[in-house]
Amino acid sequence: MANTKTLTVLLALLVLSMLVTEAFARHYQYGNGSLKPKQCKGRCKKRCSKARKTHECMFFCVKCCRTCLCVPPGTYGYKFLCPCYNNWKTKRGTPKCP
């Protein structure tokens, strides 16, 4: 009897967790084309907030965002969520987007 109650509670928590995750993913979509051009500056401000060269970071971030319409979340990493942003390279083969 106690096992079925525990199992039911765990199952309910799992379903609730899945629903919350899906709602979060819909609200905060990432990937190419997930932004409008007017949203680039705000997202790049957040992305470049901890950069040592903020002006340079903002310049390239906005340039990349206007092309890819995507900026990865956070201040560092997560580029895999925006393939265009992640794969755009300089002539030397280094990442163009911060």
mmCIF file of N, CA and C in Angstrom:
data_model
loop_
_atom_site.group_PDB
_atom_site.id
_atom_site.type_symbol
_atom_site.label_atom_id
_atom_site.label_comp_id
_atom_site.label_asym_id
_atom_site.label_seq_id
_atom_site.Cartn_x
_atom_site.Cartn_y
_atom_site.Cartn_z
ATOM 1 N N MET A 1 0.824 -1.193 0.000
ATOM 2 C CA MET A 1 0.000 0.000 0.000
ATOM 3 C C MET A 1 0.866 1.253 0.000
ATOM 4 N N ALA A 2 1.878 1.278 0.882
ATOM 5 C CA ALA A 2 2.759 2.442 0.964
ATOM 6 C C ALA A 2 3.579 2.586 -0.320
ATOM 7 N N ASN A 3 3.926 1.455 -0.923
ATOM 8 C CA ASN A 3 4.702 1.496 -2.162
ATOM 9 C C ASN A 3 3.916 2.125 -3.303
ATOM 10 N N THR A 4 2.632 1.832 -3.394
ATOM 11 C CA THR A 4 1.822 2.414 -4.465
ATOM 12 C C THR A 4 1.645 3.916 -4.269
ATOM 13 N N LYS A 5 1.506 4.357 -3.024
ATOM 14 C CA LYS A 5 1.385 5.795 -2.760
ATOM 15 C C LYS A 5 2.688 6.506 -3.119
ATOM 16 N N THR A 6 3.802 5.909 -2.739
ATOM 17 C CA THR A 6 5.107 6.492 -3.053
ATOM 18 C C THR A 6 5.312 6.550 -4.563
ATOM 19 N N LEU A 7 4.964 5.477 -5.236
ATOM 20 C CA LEU A 7 5.094 5.422 -6.687
ATOM 21 C C LEU A 7 4.204 6.463 -7.357
ATOM 22 N N THR A 8 2.995 6.636 -6.858
ATOM 23 C CA THR A 8 2.073 7.626 -7.409
ATOM 24 C C THR A 8 2.618 9.040 -7.233
ATOM 25 N N VAL A 9 3.160 9.328 -6.071
ATOM 26 C CA VAL A 9 3.730 10.657 -5.810
ATOM 27 C C VAL A 9 4.931 10.903 -6.721
ATOM 28 N N LEU A 10 5.793 9.911 -6.852
ATOM 29 C CA LEU A 10 6.963 10.053 -7.721
ATOM 30 C C LEU A 10 6.563 10.251 -9.178
ATOM 31 N N LEU A 11 5.568 9.526 -9.613
ATOM 32 C CA LEU A 11 5.073 9.661 -10.981
ATOM 33 C C LEU A 11 4.473 11.045 -11.207
ATOM 34 N N ALA A 12 3.724 11.532 -10.240
ATOM 35 C CA ALA A 12 3.138 12.872 -10.339
ATOM 36 C C ALA A 12 4.232 13.939 -10.405
ATOM 37 N N LEU A 13 5.272 13.784 -9.601
ATOM 38 C CA LEU A 13 6.395 14.729 -9.631
ATOM 39 C C LEU A 13 7.127 14.688 -10.971
ATOM 40 N N LEU A 14 7.267 13.513 -11.526
ATOM 41 C CA LEU A 14 7.912 13.371 -12.828
ATOM 42 C C LEU A 14 7.111 14.082 -13.917
ATOM 43 N N VAL A 15 5.810 13.882 -13.921
ATOM 44 C CA VAL A 15 4.940 14.535 -14.903
ATOM 45 C C VAL A 15 4.987 16.048 -14.729
ATOM 46 N N LEU A 16 4.933 16.518 -13.510
ATOM 47 C CA LEU A 16 5.007 17.951 -13.233
ATOM 48 C C LEU A 16 6.335 18.528 -13.714
ATOM 49 N N SER A 17 7.408 17.813 -13.456
ATOM 50 C CA SER A 17 8.730 18.247 -13.903
ATOM 51 C C SER A 17 8.798 18.343 -15.423
ATOM 52 N N MET A 18 8.227 17.387 -16.106
ATOM 53 C CA MET A 18 8.215 17.405 -17.569
ATOM 54 C C MET A 18 7.417 18.586 -18.100
ATOM 55 N N LEU A 19 6.290 18.885 -17.481
ATOM 56 C CA LEU A 19 5.462 20.012 -17.912
ATOM 57 C C LEU A 19 6.176 21.342 -17.704
ATOM 58 N N VAL A 20 6.839 21.489 -16.578
ATOM 59 C CA VAL A 20 7.580 22.723 -16.294
ATOM 60 C C VAL A 20 8.730 22.882 -17.283
ATOM 61 N N THR A 21 9.440 21.807 -17.564
ATOM 62 C CA THR A 21 10.552 21.852 -18.513
ATOM 63 C C THR A 21 10.071 22.235 -19.902
ATOM 64 N N GLU A 22 8.962 21.676 -20.327
ATOM 65 C CA GLU A 22 8.411 21.995 -21.646
ATOM 66 C C GLU A 22 7.986 23.455 -21.726
ATOM 67 N N ALA A 23 7.343 23.954 -20.680
ATOM 68 C CA ALA A 23 6.922 25.358 -20.655
ATOM 69 C C ALA A 23 8.132 26.280 -20.685
ATOM 70 N N PHE A 24 9.166 25.941 -19.943
ATOM 71 C CA PHE A 24 10.394 26.732 -19.922
ATOM 72 C C PHE A 24 11.041 26.740 -21.302
ATOM 73 N N ALA A 25 11.104 25.582 -21.939
ATOM 74 C CA ALA A 25 11.725 25.478 -23.262
ATOM 75 C C ALA A 25 10.959 26.290 -24.298
ATOM 76 N N ARG A 26 9.641 26.317 -24.200
ATOM 77 C CA ARG A 26 8.842 27.111 -25.138
ATOM 78 C C ARG A 26 9.058 28.597 -24.928
ATOM 79 N N HIS A 27 9.149 29.012 -23.676
ATOM 80 C CA HIS A 27 9.292 30.436 -23.363
ATOM 81 C C HIS A 27 10.683 30.947 -23.712
ATOM 82 N N TYR A 28 11.708 30.157 -23.451
ATOM 83 C CA TYR A 28 13.090 30.561 -23.695
ATOM 84 C C TYR A 28 13.677 29.736 -24.832
ATOM 85 N N GLN A 29 13.140 29.910 -26.014
ATOM 86 C CA GLN A 29 13.633 29.148 -27.152
ATOM 87 C C GLN A 29 14.976 29.691 -27.605
ATOM 88 N N TYR A 30 15.859 28.791 -27.942
ATOM 89 C CA TYR A 30 17.155 29.151 -28.486
ATOM 90 C C TYR A 30 17.300 28.454 -29.814
ATOM 91 N N GLY A 31 18.216 28.905 -30.590
ATOM 92 C CA GLY A 31 18.453 28.326 -31.904
ATOM 93 C C GLY A 31 18.352 29.408 -32.950
ATOM 94 N N ASN A 32 18.840 29.103 -34.134
ATOM 95 C CA ASN A 32 18.833 30.076 -35.211
ATOM 96 C C ASN A 32 17.423 30.583 -35.483
ATOM 97 N N GLY A 33 17.288 31.894 -35.565
ATOM 98 C CA GLY A 33 15.998 32.501 -35.864
ATOM 99 C C GLY A 33 15.077 32.648 -34.674
ATOM 100 N N SER A 34 15.572 32.432 -33.468
ATOM 101 C CA SER A 34 14.706 32.510 -32.290
ATOM 102 C C SER A 34 14.527 33.938 -31.780
ATOM 103 N N LEU A 35 15.295 34.893 -32.308
ATOM 104 C CA LEU A 35 15.190 36.292 -31.884
ATOM 105 C C LEU A 35 14.774 37.176 -33.041
ATOM 106 N N LYS A 36 14.277 38.346 -32.692
ATOM 107 C CA LYS A 36 14.033 39.393 -33.681
ATOM 108 C C LYS A 36 15.229 40.335 -33.607
ATOM 109 N N PRO A 37 15.592 40.996 -34.714
ATOM 110 C CA PRO A 37 16.771 41.876 -34.706
ATOM 111 C C PRO A 37 16.772 42.910 -33.582
ATOM 112 N N LYS A 38 15.609 43.412 -33.203
ATOM 113 C CA LYS A 38 15.563 44.431 -32.149
ATOM 114 C C LYS A 38 15.903 43.858 -30.765
ATOM 115 N N GLN A 39 15.890 42.539 -30.611
ATOM 116 C CA GLN A 39 16.216 41.902 -29.336
ATOM 117 C C GLN A 39 17.715 41.650 -29.165
ATOM 118 N N CYS A 40 18.483 41.830 -30.227
ATOM 119 C CA CYS A 40 19.915 41.497 -30.195
ATOM 120 C C CYS A 40 20.687 42.300 -29.160
ATOM 121 N N LYS A 41 20.481 43.604 -29.120
ATOM 122 C CA LYS A 41 21.275 44.443 -28.226
ATOM 123 C C LYS A 41 21.087 44.039 -26.758
ATOM 124 N N GLY A 42 19.850 43.797 -26.350
ATOM 125 C CA GLY A 42 19.577 43.399 -24.969
ATOM 126 C C GLY A 42 20.207 42.065 -24.612
ATOM 127 N N ARG A 43 20.082 41.090 -25.505
ATOM 128 C CA ARG A 43 20.670 39.767 -25.252
ATOM 129 C C ARG A 43 22.195 39.850 -25.230
ATOM 130 N N CYS A 44 22.757 40.686 -26.109
ATOM 131 C CA CYS A 44 24.219 40.818 -26.154
ATOM 132 C C CYS A 44 24.748 41.555 -24.926
ATOM 133 N N LYS A 45 23.975 42.494 -24.394
ATOM 134 C CA LYS A 45 24.394 43.173 -23.158
ATOM 135 C C LYS A 45 24.570 42.150 -22.046
ATOM 136 N N LYS A 46 23.623 41.247 -21.963
ATOM 137 C CA LYS A 46 23.693 40.195 -20.946
ATOM 138 C C LYS A 46 24.868 39.255 -21.234
ATOM 139 N N ARG A 47 25.034 38.877 -22.497
ATOM 140 C CA ARG A 47 26.102 37.953 -22.900
ATOM 141 C C ARG A 47 27.483 38.544 -22.613
ATOM 142 N N CYS A 48 27.651 39.838 -22.843
ATOM 143 C CA CYS A 48 28.961 40.491 -22.718
ATOM 144 C C CYS A 48 29.174 41.166 -21.368
ATOM 145 N N SER A 49 28.262 40.997 -20.434
ATOM 146 C CA SER A 49 28.329 41.725 -19.164
ATOM 147 C C SER A 49 29.590 41.433 -18.351
ATOM 148 N N LYS A 50 30.182 40.267 -18.511
ATOM 149 C CA LYS A 50 31.380 39.932 -17.734
ATOM 150 C C LYS A 50 32.647 39.902 -18.586
ATOM 151 N N ALA A 51 32.549 40.348 -19.827
ATOM 152 C CA ALA A 51 33.716 40.346 -20.716
ATOM 153 C C ALA A 51 34.692 41.444 -20.320
ATOM 154 N N ARG A 52 35.990 41.178 -20.509
ATOM 155 C CA ARG A 52 36.997 42.203 -20.216
ATOM 156 C C ARG A 52 36.918 43.334 -21.232
ATOM 157 N N LYS A 53 36.692 42.988 -22.490
ATOM 158 C CA LYS A 53 36.584 43.983 -23.558
ATOM 159 C C LYS A 53 35.114 44.074 -23.966
ATOM 160 N N THR A 54 34.340 44.764 -23.163
ATOM 161 C CA THR A 54 32.888 44.823 -23.354
ATOM 162 C C THR A 54 32.503 45.405 -24.705
ATOM 163 N N HIS A 55 33.158 46.492 -25.117
ATOM 164 C CA HIS A 55 32.813 47.147 -26.383
ATOM 165 C C HIS A 55 33.044 46.199 -27.566
ATOM 166 N N GLU A 56 34.183 45.520 -27.565
ATOM 167 C CA GLU A 56 34.506 44.576 -28.634
ATOM 168 C C GLU A 56 33.530 43.396 -28.628
ATOM 169 N N CYS A 57 33.231 42.895 -27.450
ATOM 170 C CA CYS A 57 32.286 41.790 -27.308
ATOM 171 C C CYS A 57 30.918 42.182 -27.859
ATOM 172 N N MET A 58 30.458 43.371 -27.488
ATOM 173 C CA MET A 58 29.151 43.847 -27.965
ATOM 174 C C MET A 58 29.134 43.978 -29.487
ATOM 175 N N PHE A 59 30.205 44.519 -30.065
ATOM 176 C CA PHE A 59 30.273 44.704 -31.517
ATOM 177 C C PHE A 59 30.079 43.371 -32.235
ATOM 178 N N PHE A 60 30.863 42.370 -31.844
ATOM 179 C CA PHE A 60 30.792 41.081 -32.527
ATOM 180 C C PHE A 60 29.526 40.307 -32.173
ATOM 181 N N CYS A 61 29.071 40.427 -30.950
ATOM 182 C CA CYS A 61 27.848 39.736 -30.550
ATOM 183 C C CYS A 61 26.653 40.243 -31.348
ATOM 184 N N VAL A 62 26.531 41.564 -31.467
ATOM 185 C CA VAL A 62 25.410 42.142 -32.221
ATOM 186 C C VAL A 62 25.518 41.756 -33.694
ATOM 187 N N LYS A 63 26.732 41.774 -34.236
ATOM 188 C CA LYS A 63 26.941 41.378 -35.635
ATOM 189 C C LYS A 63 26.502 39.926 -35.850
ATOM 190 N N CYS A 64 26.914 39.055 -34.951
ATOM 191 C CA CYS A 64 26.543 37.640 -35.053
ATOM 192 C C CYS A 64 25.040 37.452 -34.864
ATOM 193 N N CYS A 65 24.473 38.181 -33.925
ATOM 194 C CA CYS A 65 23.044 38.054 -33.645
ATOM 195 C C CYS A 65 22.207 38.502 -34.835
ATOM 196 N N ARG A 66 22.613 39.573 -35.473
ATOM 197 C CA ARG A 66 21.839 40.068 -36.625
ATOM 198 C C ARG A 66 21.886 39.093 -37.787
ATOM 199 N N THR A 67 22.959 38.331 -37.883
ATOM 200 C CA THR A 67 23.068 37.330 -38.941
ATOM 201 C C THR A 67 22.336 36.046 -38.559
ATOM 202 N N CYS A 68 22.563 35.587 -37.336
ATOM 203 C CA CYS A 68 22.032 34.286 -36.895
ATOM 204 C C CYS A 68 20.672 34.382 -36.206
ATOM 205 N N LEU A 69 20.326 35.587 -35.723
ATOM 206 C CA LEU A 69 19.095 35.805 -34.945
ATOM 207 C C LEU A 69 19.051 34.878 -33.729
ATOM 208 N N CYS A 70 20.199 34.776 -33.073
ATOM 209 C CA CYS A 70 20.313 33.919 -31.899
ATOM 210 C C CYS A 70 21.508 34.369 -31.071
ATOM 211 N N VAL A 71 21.364 34.353 -29.750
ATOM 212 C CA VAL A 71 22.470 34.595 -28.821
ATOM 213 C C VAL A 71 22.358 33.526 -27.741
ATOM 214 N N PRO A 72 23.443 32.792 -27.493
ATOM 215 C CA PRO A 72 23.383 31.760 -26.453
ATOM 216 C C PRO A 72 23.096 32.368 -25.080
ATOM 217 N N PRO A 73 22.468 31.618 -24.196
ATOM 218 C CA PRO A 73 22.175 32.134 -22.854
ATOM 219 C C PRO A 73 23.443 32.256 -22.021
ATOM 220 N N GLY A 74 23.382 33.090 -21.010
ATOM 221 C CA GLY A 74 24.502 33.221 -20.084
ATOM 222 C C GLY A 74 25.613 34.104 -20.617
ATOM 223 N N THR A 75 26.683 34.200 -19.840
ATOM 224 C CA THR A 75 27.798 35.059 -20.206
ATOM 225 C C THR A 75 28.925 34.295 -20.889
ATOM 226 N N TYR A 76 28.884 32.966 -20.873
ATOM 227 C CA TYR A 76 29.944 32.173 -21.481
ATOM 228 C C TYR A 76 29.416 30.772 -21.777
ATOM 229 N N GLY A 77 29.887 30.187 -22.863
ATOM 230 C CA GLY A 77 29.505 28.818 -23.194
ATOM 231 C C GLY A 77 28.128 28.724 -23.830
ATOM 232 N N TYR A 78 27.577 27.552 -23.861
ATOM 233 C CA TYR A 78 26.247 27.242 -24.404
ATOM 234 C C TYR A 78 26.108 27.595 -25.882
ATOM 235 N N LYS A 79 27.222 27.736 -26.602
ATOM 236 C CA LYS A 79 27.149 28.082 -28.024
ATOM 237 C C LYS A 79 26.463 26.997 -28.845
ATOM 238 N N PHE A 80 26.484 25.768 -28.351
ATOM 239 C CA PHE A 80 25.856 24.670 -29.083
ATOM 240 C C PHE A 80 24.358 24.890 -29.276
ATOM 241 N N LEU A 81 23.758 25.775 -28.478
ATOM 242 C CA LEU A 81 22.331 26.060 -28.615
ATOM 243 C C LEU A 81 22.031 26.948 -29.823
ATOM 244 N N CYS A 82 23.049 27.598 -30.365
ATOM 245 C CA CYS A 82 22.907 28.457 -31.547
ATOM 246 C C CYS A 82 23.942 28.015 -32.583
ATOM 247 N N PRO A 83 23.625 27.033 -33.415
ATOM 248 C CA PRO A 83 24.619 26.483 -34.347
ATOM 249 C C PRO A 83 25.275 27.522 -35.260
ATOM 250 N N CYS A 84 24.519 28.445 -35.815
ATOM 251 C CA CYS A 84 25.093 29.470 -36.690
ATOM 252 C C CYS A 84 26.103 30.305 -35.915
ATOM 253 N N TYR A 85 25.725 30.726 -34.741
ATOM 254 C CA TYR A 85 26.575 31.531 -33.856
ATOM 255 C C TYR A 85 27.831 30.744 -33.493
ATOM 256 N N ASN A 86 27.674 29.469 -33.262
ATOM 257 C CA ASN A 86 28.780 28.598 -32.863
ATOM 258 C C ASN A 86 29.730 28.315 -34.020
ATOM 259 N N ASN A 87 29.212 28.157 -35.222
ATOM 260 C CA ASN A 87 30.018 27.709 -36.360
ATOM 261 C C ASN A 87 30.620 28.836 -37.188
ATOM 262 N N TRP A 88 30.271 30.082 -36.907
ATOM 263 C CA TRP A 88 30.810 31.201 -37.679
ATOM 264 C C TRP A 88 32.246 31.438 -37.228
ATOM 265 N N LYS A 89 33.196 31.290 -38.152
ATOM 266 C CA LYS A 89 34.622 31.394 -37.825
ATOM 267 C C LYS A 89 35.270 32.560 -38.581
ATOM 268 N N THR A 90 36.402 33.026 -38.038
ATOM 269 C CA THR A 90 37.203 34.045 -38.711
ATOM 270 C C THR A 90 38.032 33.363 -39.799
ATOM 271 N N LYS A 91 38.797 34.153 -40.556
ATOM 272 C CA LYS A 91 39.666 33.584 -41.591
ATOM 273 C C LYS A 91 40.706 32.648 -40.988
ATOM 274 N N ARG A 92 41.068 32.891 -39.752
ATOM 275 C CA ARG A 92 42.066 32.054 -39.066
ATOM 276 C C ARG A 92 41.458 30.793 -38.459
ATOM 277 N N GLY A 93 40.145 30.677 -38.507
ATOM 278 C CA GLY A 93 39.479 29.498 -37.962
ATOM 279 C C GLY A 93 39.091 29.606 -36.501
ATOM 280 N N THR A 94 39.231 30.801 -35.918
ATOM 281 C CA THR A 94 38.829 30.999 -34.524
ATOM 282 C C THR A 94 37.374 31.456 -34.479
ATOM 283 N N PRO A 95 36.690 31.264 -33.367
ATOM 284 C CA PRO A 95 35.280 31.674 -33.275
ATOM 285 C C PRO A 95 35.114 33.182 -33.472
ATOM 286 N N LYS A 96 34.154 33.557 -34.293
ATOM 287 C CA LYS A 96 33.891 34.973 -34.539
ATOM 288 C C LYS A 96 32.967 35.548 -33.472
ATOM 289 N N CYS A 97 32.078 34.732 -32.980
ATOM 290 C CA CYS A 97 31.053 35.209 -32.050
ATOM 291 C C CYS A 97 31.449 34.906 -30.601
ATOM 292 N N PRO A 98 31.255 35.892 -29.710
ATOM 293 C CA PRO A 98 31.628 35.693 -28.296
ATOM 294 C C PRO A 98 30.676 34.778 -27.549
#
